Structures are given as C-alpha cells and as structure tokens.
Amino acid sequence: MKVGVLTGGGDCAGLNAVIRAVVRRAADYNYEVIGIRRGWAGLLEPDTLRLDYDMVEGALPVGGTMLLTSRTNPFSKDGGPERVVANAKELGLDCIVAIGGEDTLGVAQKLSSHGLKFVGVPKTIDNDLSATDVTFGFHTAVDVAMEAIDRVKSTGESHERVMVVEVMGRGAGWIAAYSGIASGAHVILVPEEPFDMDAICTLLQGRAKRGEKSSLVVVAEGAQPREREEAAGGGRRLDQFGHPMLGGIGRFVAQEIERRTGLETREVVLGHLIRGGSPNAYDRVLATRFGVAAVDLVKAGKFGQMVSLRGNSIVSVDVKEALKPKLLDMSLLAVGREFQ
Ligand code: F6P
C-alpha cells in the first residue's frame, strides 16, 4: 500500500505531529508514505518525497508543515481534477491522507467522485469544522493569543487606553471568544453577530465614567459592524476558494471608538502570529491521535471518512458531515458579557 499525505490551506500548529504519526503508524502496516508538497498543488504538478521515520523524528514540536501548504483549488483550473487523479495514479498512490479544513477536505470529497480514495484529518485554527468537537491547532492559537492579549492589556492599563486586538477567525468567532474570555476582555466581537458601534461606545464610556479608564476589545477579523458592511469584506481580494482576504476590522473599530468617545485607543493585529510556532501539549496529543487513527481508517478501507474527536474519543465520520460550518456556541459570548 502506498499512502500519499498532504497539508492544505492555512497552516497551524500540530501539522508536523500528524505527519509524524501517519508515518509511524504506516510503518506498523508496512505501508509506504509519500509526502505531497504544497497541498493539492503537489498533485497538479507532481512534487513529492518519500517519507520514512528518520525524516519525521523530532517533528512533533515543530510549527508549520514540513510538506509546505497552499490554497490551491484544482477545481478552479481547467482539467485540474482529472490531472490530480491521473498524477496520483501515475505515482502509484492507493489513497491520500488529506490534512486540512473545509477547503482541502471539500476538494478531497469532490475528487472522490473522480476516483480518488482519501481519508481526512480536520485542521484549522478557526475550529469551525462540524463533526469534530475540536480541530488541532485551535488551542495553541488561543494560548498564543491569550499571552499576547495579556501583554497588550497591561500596557493599555498603564496608559489608561482602550486597546483593540484583532485575532483570526473568518467565519466563526471561536478564537475571539476563547482568547477574549481567557484574557478578561470587556468586549468580544465575532462574525456570527454583527456589532453595534454605538452600543460599544456607550459601554466603554460607561466604564470610563465609573473609573475604569482602560478597556480591552477583542475582535475577530470576520466580525462586521451593523452600520458598515464593507468594513470587513466588501471589495476584498478573494483566494482560490472565493474567501475574502480579511484584516483591518480592528483598525476600523479602534478609529471609531476614539472618534466617537474621545478615549485614547490603540489597535494590534495578531494575524498570523497565532498560527505559527510550536503546538501546545493538547494539540500535540490530539494531532498524534488523529494521525494514528487516520492510518487505521486506511487499513480498514474506510475511505471518504474523517477522523474526529467526540468527547474524549477518536471516532470516524463521513467527511460530508464535517464540511458544514461549526459556528460559535453563543453561550460563550454570554459568559464573556458578564465581565463588561
Ligand atoms: O486557516 C484559516 C485562517 O487562519 C483564517 O482564520 C484566516 O482568515 C485565513 O486563514 C488567513 O489566510 P492567509 O494565511 O492565506 O492570509
């Protein structure tokens, strides 16, 4: 058996841990593992390498992905799907372990009707894939964001400023909610709920009046104001999957707060900072469990399935289930609001 493995979409902490686990488990079954570089791009224009255990030893704590990644969508190219399937055949790959989020796994799912066999491993710092309680990479991103926000908060307190921190989170506010609650934010803004600039300003002025001169606002990059939809998406460049390239809502919020309230305000965009670097213990364990389980799915011939965490158990689900977006549990925001 020859198993291809690829990482697609935005990177996250724990990708190398999955690759290491895949290679290790595959060795138990005497499977050959072929790494595919840059996600689906490495099958459109074949770019592969044979992976053995020596090559992944020491990979567990390393951030990023040794296989490189890209947001290549074969379905946006003429003859793309046919080329991917023909190249996989030419390389002698019996199946692919696709490590990715909704885009990468969505491509895998569509390619299966062209004859490609695959199993999926759910990855995204956004934690927005259904059918798994958690995606690896999320908890590391939250830890990094929390540490950065703690630091922003202390300088904000010294200067009696409002600090606005923008974190990633395109369609779902999991990172903003977790990192905001974990760092004691006074306002948390998420894509699931358009925000009201007037209400935010009233709240911050109220805090200032009762002597709380410093306030902390955490905003997900995909959050949108009720009043100005274009602030967070309209007219943006799109990636190959049609997603707007975000960033900038933090600046908008900070400028509006200062303009409307007169409170001195600064903004910080954490952006890719929270995606890079070494996985925390939780993500190392989850990624390792996912990698081992993915090869077990291959062994069982359960193609079209994705490994998933349910409670504390690793199970398998139809990848179609996973492609539905998993939006924020809004009860988390209610908890955050206790601390306004
Ligand atoms: O992978 C998901 C994500 O981190 C989103 O939160 C963010 O909008 C996007 O990727 C950024 O992508 P890029 O690295 O291509 O700028």
XYZ file of C-alpha atoms and ligand atoms in Angstrom:
356
model
C 0.000 0.000 0.000
C 1.301 3.446 -0.958
C -0.265 6.308 1.020
C 0.076 9.953 -0.016
C -0.124 12.651 2.648
C -0.682 16.360 2.106
C -1.384 19.509 4.097
C -3.588 22.202 2.538
C -4.976 25.615 3.477
C -3.645 27.829 6.252
C -1.006 26.122 8.349
C -1.456 25.539 12.062
C 0.442 24.123 14.992
C 0.406 20.324 15.008
C 0.622 19.565 11.280
C 4.067 18.018 11.636
C 2.837 15.998 14.604
C 0.120 14.466 12.397
C 2.600 13.711 9.606
C 4.955 12.045 12.114
C 2.116 9.913 13.487
C 0.960 8.922 9.992
C 4.465 7.803 9.051
C 4.916 5.886 12.301
C 1.564 4.084 12.117
C 2.026 3.325 8.420
C 5.328 1.611 9.256
C 3.405 -0.764 11.561
C 1.462 -1.930 8.499
C 4.416 -1.827 6.106
C 2.795 0.947 4.086
C 4.958 3.309 2.077
C 4.246 7.027 2.738
C 4.691 9.655 0.058
C 4.637 13.305 1.133
C 2.950 15.642 -1.343
C 4.246 19.213 -1.261
C 2.039 22.344 -1.150
C -1.328 20.609 -0.782
C -3.220 19.861 -3.985
C -0.601 21.831 -5.958
C 1.789 18.904 -5.439
C -0.564 16.623 -7.346
C -1.387 19.111 -10.108
C 2.346 19.429 -10.873
C 3.749 16.379 -9.095
C 6.128 17.319 -6.296
C 6.570 14.534 -3.783
C 9.070 12.878 -1.464
C 9.227 9.513 0.230
C 8.806 9.849 3.991
C 10.369 7.468 6.469
C 10.562 7.619 10.205
C 14.036 9.193 10.295
C 12.639 12.143 8.365
C 9.876 12.835 10.856
C 11.776 12.116 14.040
C 11.851 15.329 16.053
C 8.915 16.775 14.091
C 6.429 16.586 16.989
C 7.111 20.061 18.500
C 7.932 21.855 15.260
C 5.492 24.508 13.988
C 4.313 24.873 10.381
C 4.324 21.967 7.944
C 7.363 20.202 6.566
C 5.280 19.411 3.457
C 4.530 23.097 2.795
C 0.984 24.195 2.100
C -1.058 26.259 -0.319
C -4.633 27.227 -1.014
C -4.635 25.544 -4.419
C -8.045 24.514 -5.686
C -7.809 22.012 -8.579
C -11.468 22.722 -9.368
C -10.613 26.325 -10.244
C -8.310 25.097 -13.047
C -9.206 23.642 -16.434
C -8.783 19.871 -16.281
C -7.471 20.225 -12.710
C -9.396 17.352 -11.093
C -8.526 14.941 -13.927
C -4.841 15.902 -13.670
C -4.762 15.328 -9.912
C -6.341 11.892 -10.242
C -4.114 10.892 -13.183
C -0.970 12.028 -11.350
C -1.967 10.191 -8.174
C -2.386 7.053 -10.286
C 0.944 7.617 -12.030
C 2.645 7.958 -8.637
C 1.071 4.652 -7.616
C -0.808 6.199 -4.677
C -3.531 3.944 -3.327
C -5.041 6.716 -1.230
C -4.402 10.152 0.240
C -4.431 11.311 3.834
C -5.677 14.894 3.371
C -4.942 17.118 6.361
C -6.951 20.303 6.052
C -10.021 22.381 6.710
C -13.256 22.763 4.772
C -11.493 23.754 1.520
C -8.886 20.977 1.411
C -11.363 18.342 2.577
C -14.032 19.725 0.251
C -11.659 19.172 -2.680
C -10.920 15.625 -1.444
C -14.622 14.926 -1.194
C -15.264 16.163 -4.752
C -12.247 14.278 -6.096
C -13.606 11.043 -4.676
C -16.280 11.101 -7.370
C -13.367 11.210 -9.877
C -11.989 8.031 -8.308
C -9.574 9.350 -5.674
C -9.569 7.486 -2.370
C -8.863 9.557 0.717
C -9.245 9.863 4.454
C -9.451 13.268 6.146
C -7.797 14.832 9.189
C -9.506 18.025 10.445
C -7.231 21.027 10.820
C -7.895 24.733 11.300
C -7.090 27.280 13.957
C -10.627 28.606 13.420
C -12.159 25.428 14.956
C -15.082 25.805 12.569
C -15.456 22.261 11.200
C -18.568 20.340 12.136
C -18.465 16.713 13.171
C -15.436 17.151 15.405
C -15.507 18.785 18.817
C -12.088 20.348 18.231
C -9.660 20.759 15.355
C -5.965 20.608 16.234
C -4.176 23.964 16.096
C -7.069 25.815 17.719
C -5.964 25.530 21.331
C -2.394 26.566 20.521
C -3.698 29.615 18.645
C -5.842 30.517 21.662
C -2.901 30.130 24.061
C -0.680 32.346 21.923
C -3.434 34.938 21.513
C -4.123 34.944 25.249
C -0.495 35.540 26.110
C -0.231 38.374 23.587
C -3.507 39.941 24.777
C -2.367 39.790 28.418
C 0.635 41.881 27.390
C -1.449 44.323 25.375
C -3.776 44.655 28.363
C -1.013 45.598 30.787
C 0.350 48.363 28.562
C -3.221 49.572 27.966
C -3.820 49.760 31.720
C -0.612 51.757 32.276
C -1.626 54.320 29.665
C -5.348 54.278 30.508
C -6.209 53.444 26.934
C -8.743 51.346 25.128
C -6.898 48.501 23.433
C -8.433 46.719 20.449
C -6.930 43.355 19.489
C -7.840 41.707 16.176
C -7.484 37.927 16.004
C -8.074 35.477 13.163
C -11.457 33.908 12.687
C -13.004 34.285 9.264
C -16.497 32.897 9.595
C -16.518 31.777 13.215
C -15.547 33.552 16.410
C -14.126 30.642 18.427
C -10.658 32.174 18.739
C -12.013 35.601 19.702
C -14.394 34.115 22.264
C -11.850 31.794 23.897
C -8.933 34.239 23.888
C -11.247 37.104 24.920
C -12.703 35.232 27.889
C -9.263 33.878 28.822
C -7.753 37.363 28.916
C -10.682 39.146 30.566
C -11.782 41.195 27.553
C -14.613 43.669 28.166
C -15.978 43.448 24.631
C -15.775 40.449 22.280
C -16.861 40.823 18.644
C -17.460 37.799 16.421
C -18.580 37.132 12.840
C -21.756 35.368 13.986
C -23.277 38.570 15.387
C -22.983 41.948 13.597
C -21.938 44.529 16.173
C -23.364 47.928 17.041
C -20.670 50.618 17.242
C -22.945 52.933 19.262
C -23.571 50.268 21.885
C -19.847 49.513 22.180
C -19.029 53.208 22.622
C -21.749 53.648 25.258
C -20.381 50.666 27.146
C -16.787 51.954 27.039
C -17.853 55.455 28.096
C -19.792 53.935 30.981
C -16.695 52.063 32.087
C -14.590 55.229 31.861
C -17.187 57.177 33.912
C -17.065 54.656 36.721
C -13.279 54.963 36.793
C -12.308 52.048 34.547
C -10.073 54.061 32.266
C -8.654 51.097 30.393
C -10.752 48.652 28.401
C -9.979 45.683 26.212
C -11.816 44.814 22.999
C -11.115 41.541 21.166
C -12.436 41.409 17.616
C -12.413 38.511 15.163
C -11.199 39.519 11.703
C -14.517 38.400 10.187
C -16.708 40.454 12.541
C -18.843 43.081 10.841
C -20.475 46.267 12.071
C -24.219 46.567 11.535
C -23.759 50.011 10.036
C -20.963 49.443 7.530
C -20.856 46.044 5.885
C -17.982 46.951 3.623
C -15.671 47.453 6.608
C -14.961 43.762 6.802
C -15.261 42.117 3.467
C -16.799 44.050 0.577
C -14.423 44.704 -2.312
C -11.717 42.432 -0.836
C -9.371 40.215 -2.856
C -10.573 36.614 -2.910
C -8.487 33.442 -2.544
C -8.850 30.414 -4.865
C -11.781 29.173 -2.817
C -13.589 32.530 -3.045
C -12.946 33.631 0.554
C -12.309 37.370 1.062
C -8.815 38.072 2.403
C -9.588 39.771 5.679
C -7.784 42.016 8.146
C -8.452 45.626 9.077
C -11.597 45.451 11.185
C -9.521 46.127 14.326
C -8.353 49.439 12.898
C -11.912 50.391 11.955
C -13.191 49.618 15.460
C -10.306 51.475 17.154
C -10.730 54.559 14.981
C -14.477 54.663 15.556
C -14.080 54.296 19.329
C -11.598 57.159 19.510
C -13.599 59.363 17.133
C -16.923 58.811 18.884
C -15.813 58.759 22.555
C -12.550 60.704 22.695
C -10.999 57.794 24.629
C -7.417 57.237 23.557
C -7.371 53.955 21.637
C -4.749 51.720 20.033
C -5.140 48.581 17.933
C -2.995 45.486 17.485
C -3.496 42.855 14.790
C -2.260 39.435 15.912
C -2.888 37.885 12.484
C -0.506 35.094 11.536
C 1.375 35.297 14.829
C -1.163 32.926 16.391
C -0.875 30.376 13.575
C 2.879 29.833 13.720
C 5.131 28.137 16.229
C 5.179 25.019 18.340
C 1.939 23.196 19.250
C 0.904 23.107 22.904
C 0.560 19.789 24.723
C -3.161 19.482 23.898
C -2.564 19.871 20.157
C 0.462 17.556 20.149
C -1.651 14.809 21.699
C -4.714 15.437 19.505
C -2.639 15.650 16.315
C -0.826 12.425 17.195
C -4.086 10.607 17.934
C -5.573 11.891 14.656
C -2.535 10.766 12.626
C -2.579 7.250 14.060
C -6.359 6.978 13.614
C -6.175 8.206 10.002
C -3.882 5.337 9.023
C -6.183 2.945 10.850
C -9.024 4.228 8.657
C -6.901 3.481 5.594
C -6.228 -0.009 6.913
C -9.955 -0.528 7.483
C -10.706 0.742 3.961
C -12.952 3.492 5.359
C -12.373 5.980 2.568
C -14.310 9.234 2.445
C -14.214 9.290 6.244
C -12.559 11.811 8.520
C -11.094 11.249 11.971
C -12.870 13.273 14.608
C -12.820 13.987 18.330
C -16.072 13.318 20.140
C -15.804 13.858 23.876
C -12.501 12.182 24.585
C -12.807 9.526 21.902
C -11.426 9.479 18.390
C -14.137 8.315 16.017
C -14.669 8.499 12.273
C -17.350 10.470 10.444
C -18.400 10.936 6.850
C -16.402 13.895 5.580
C -19.610 15.423 4.185
C -20.758 15.935 7.782
C -17.579 17.830 8.577
C -17.983 20.293 5.735
C -20.884 22.059 7.409
C -19.608 25.151 9.243
C -19.486 24.958 13.028
C -20.388 28.398 14.314
C -19.638 29.709 17.770
C -21.648 28.435 20.692
C -23.228 31.787 21.608
C -23.491 30.859 25.276
C -19.743 31.566 25.397
C -20.408 35.199 24.455
C -22.962 35.425 27.225
C -20.249 34.323 29.655
C -17.908 36.972 28.219
C -20.573 39.668 28.741
C -20.524 39.045 32.480
C -17.239 40.944 32.502
C -18.218 44.137 30.703
O -6.745 28.970 8.052
C -7.753 29.835 8.462
C -7.208 31.241 8.539
O -6.203 31.286 9.518
C -8.297 32.265 8.800
O -8.534 32.481 10.170
C -7.748 33.475 8.088
O -8.791 34.313 7.613
C -7.005 32.919 6.924
O -6.617 31.625 7.297
C -5.789 33.721 6.512
O -5.248 33.123 5.407
P -3.865 33.520 4.726
O -2.772 32.859 5.514
O -3.968 32.971 3.354
O -3.736 35.013 4.802
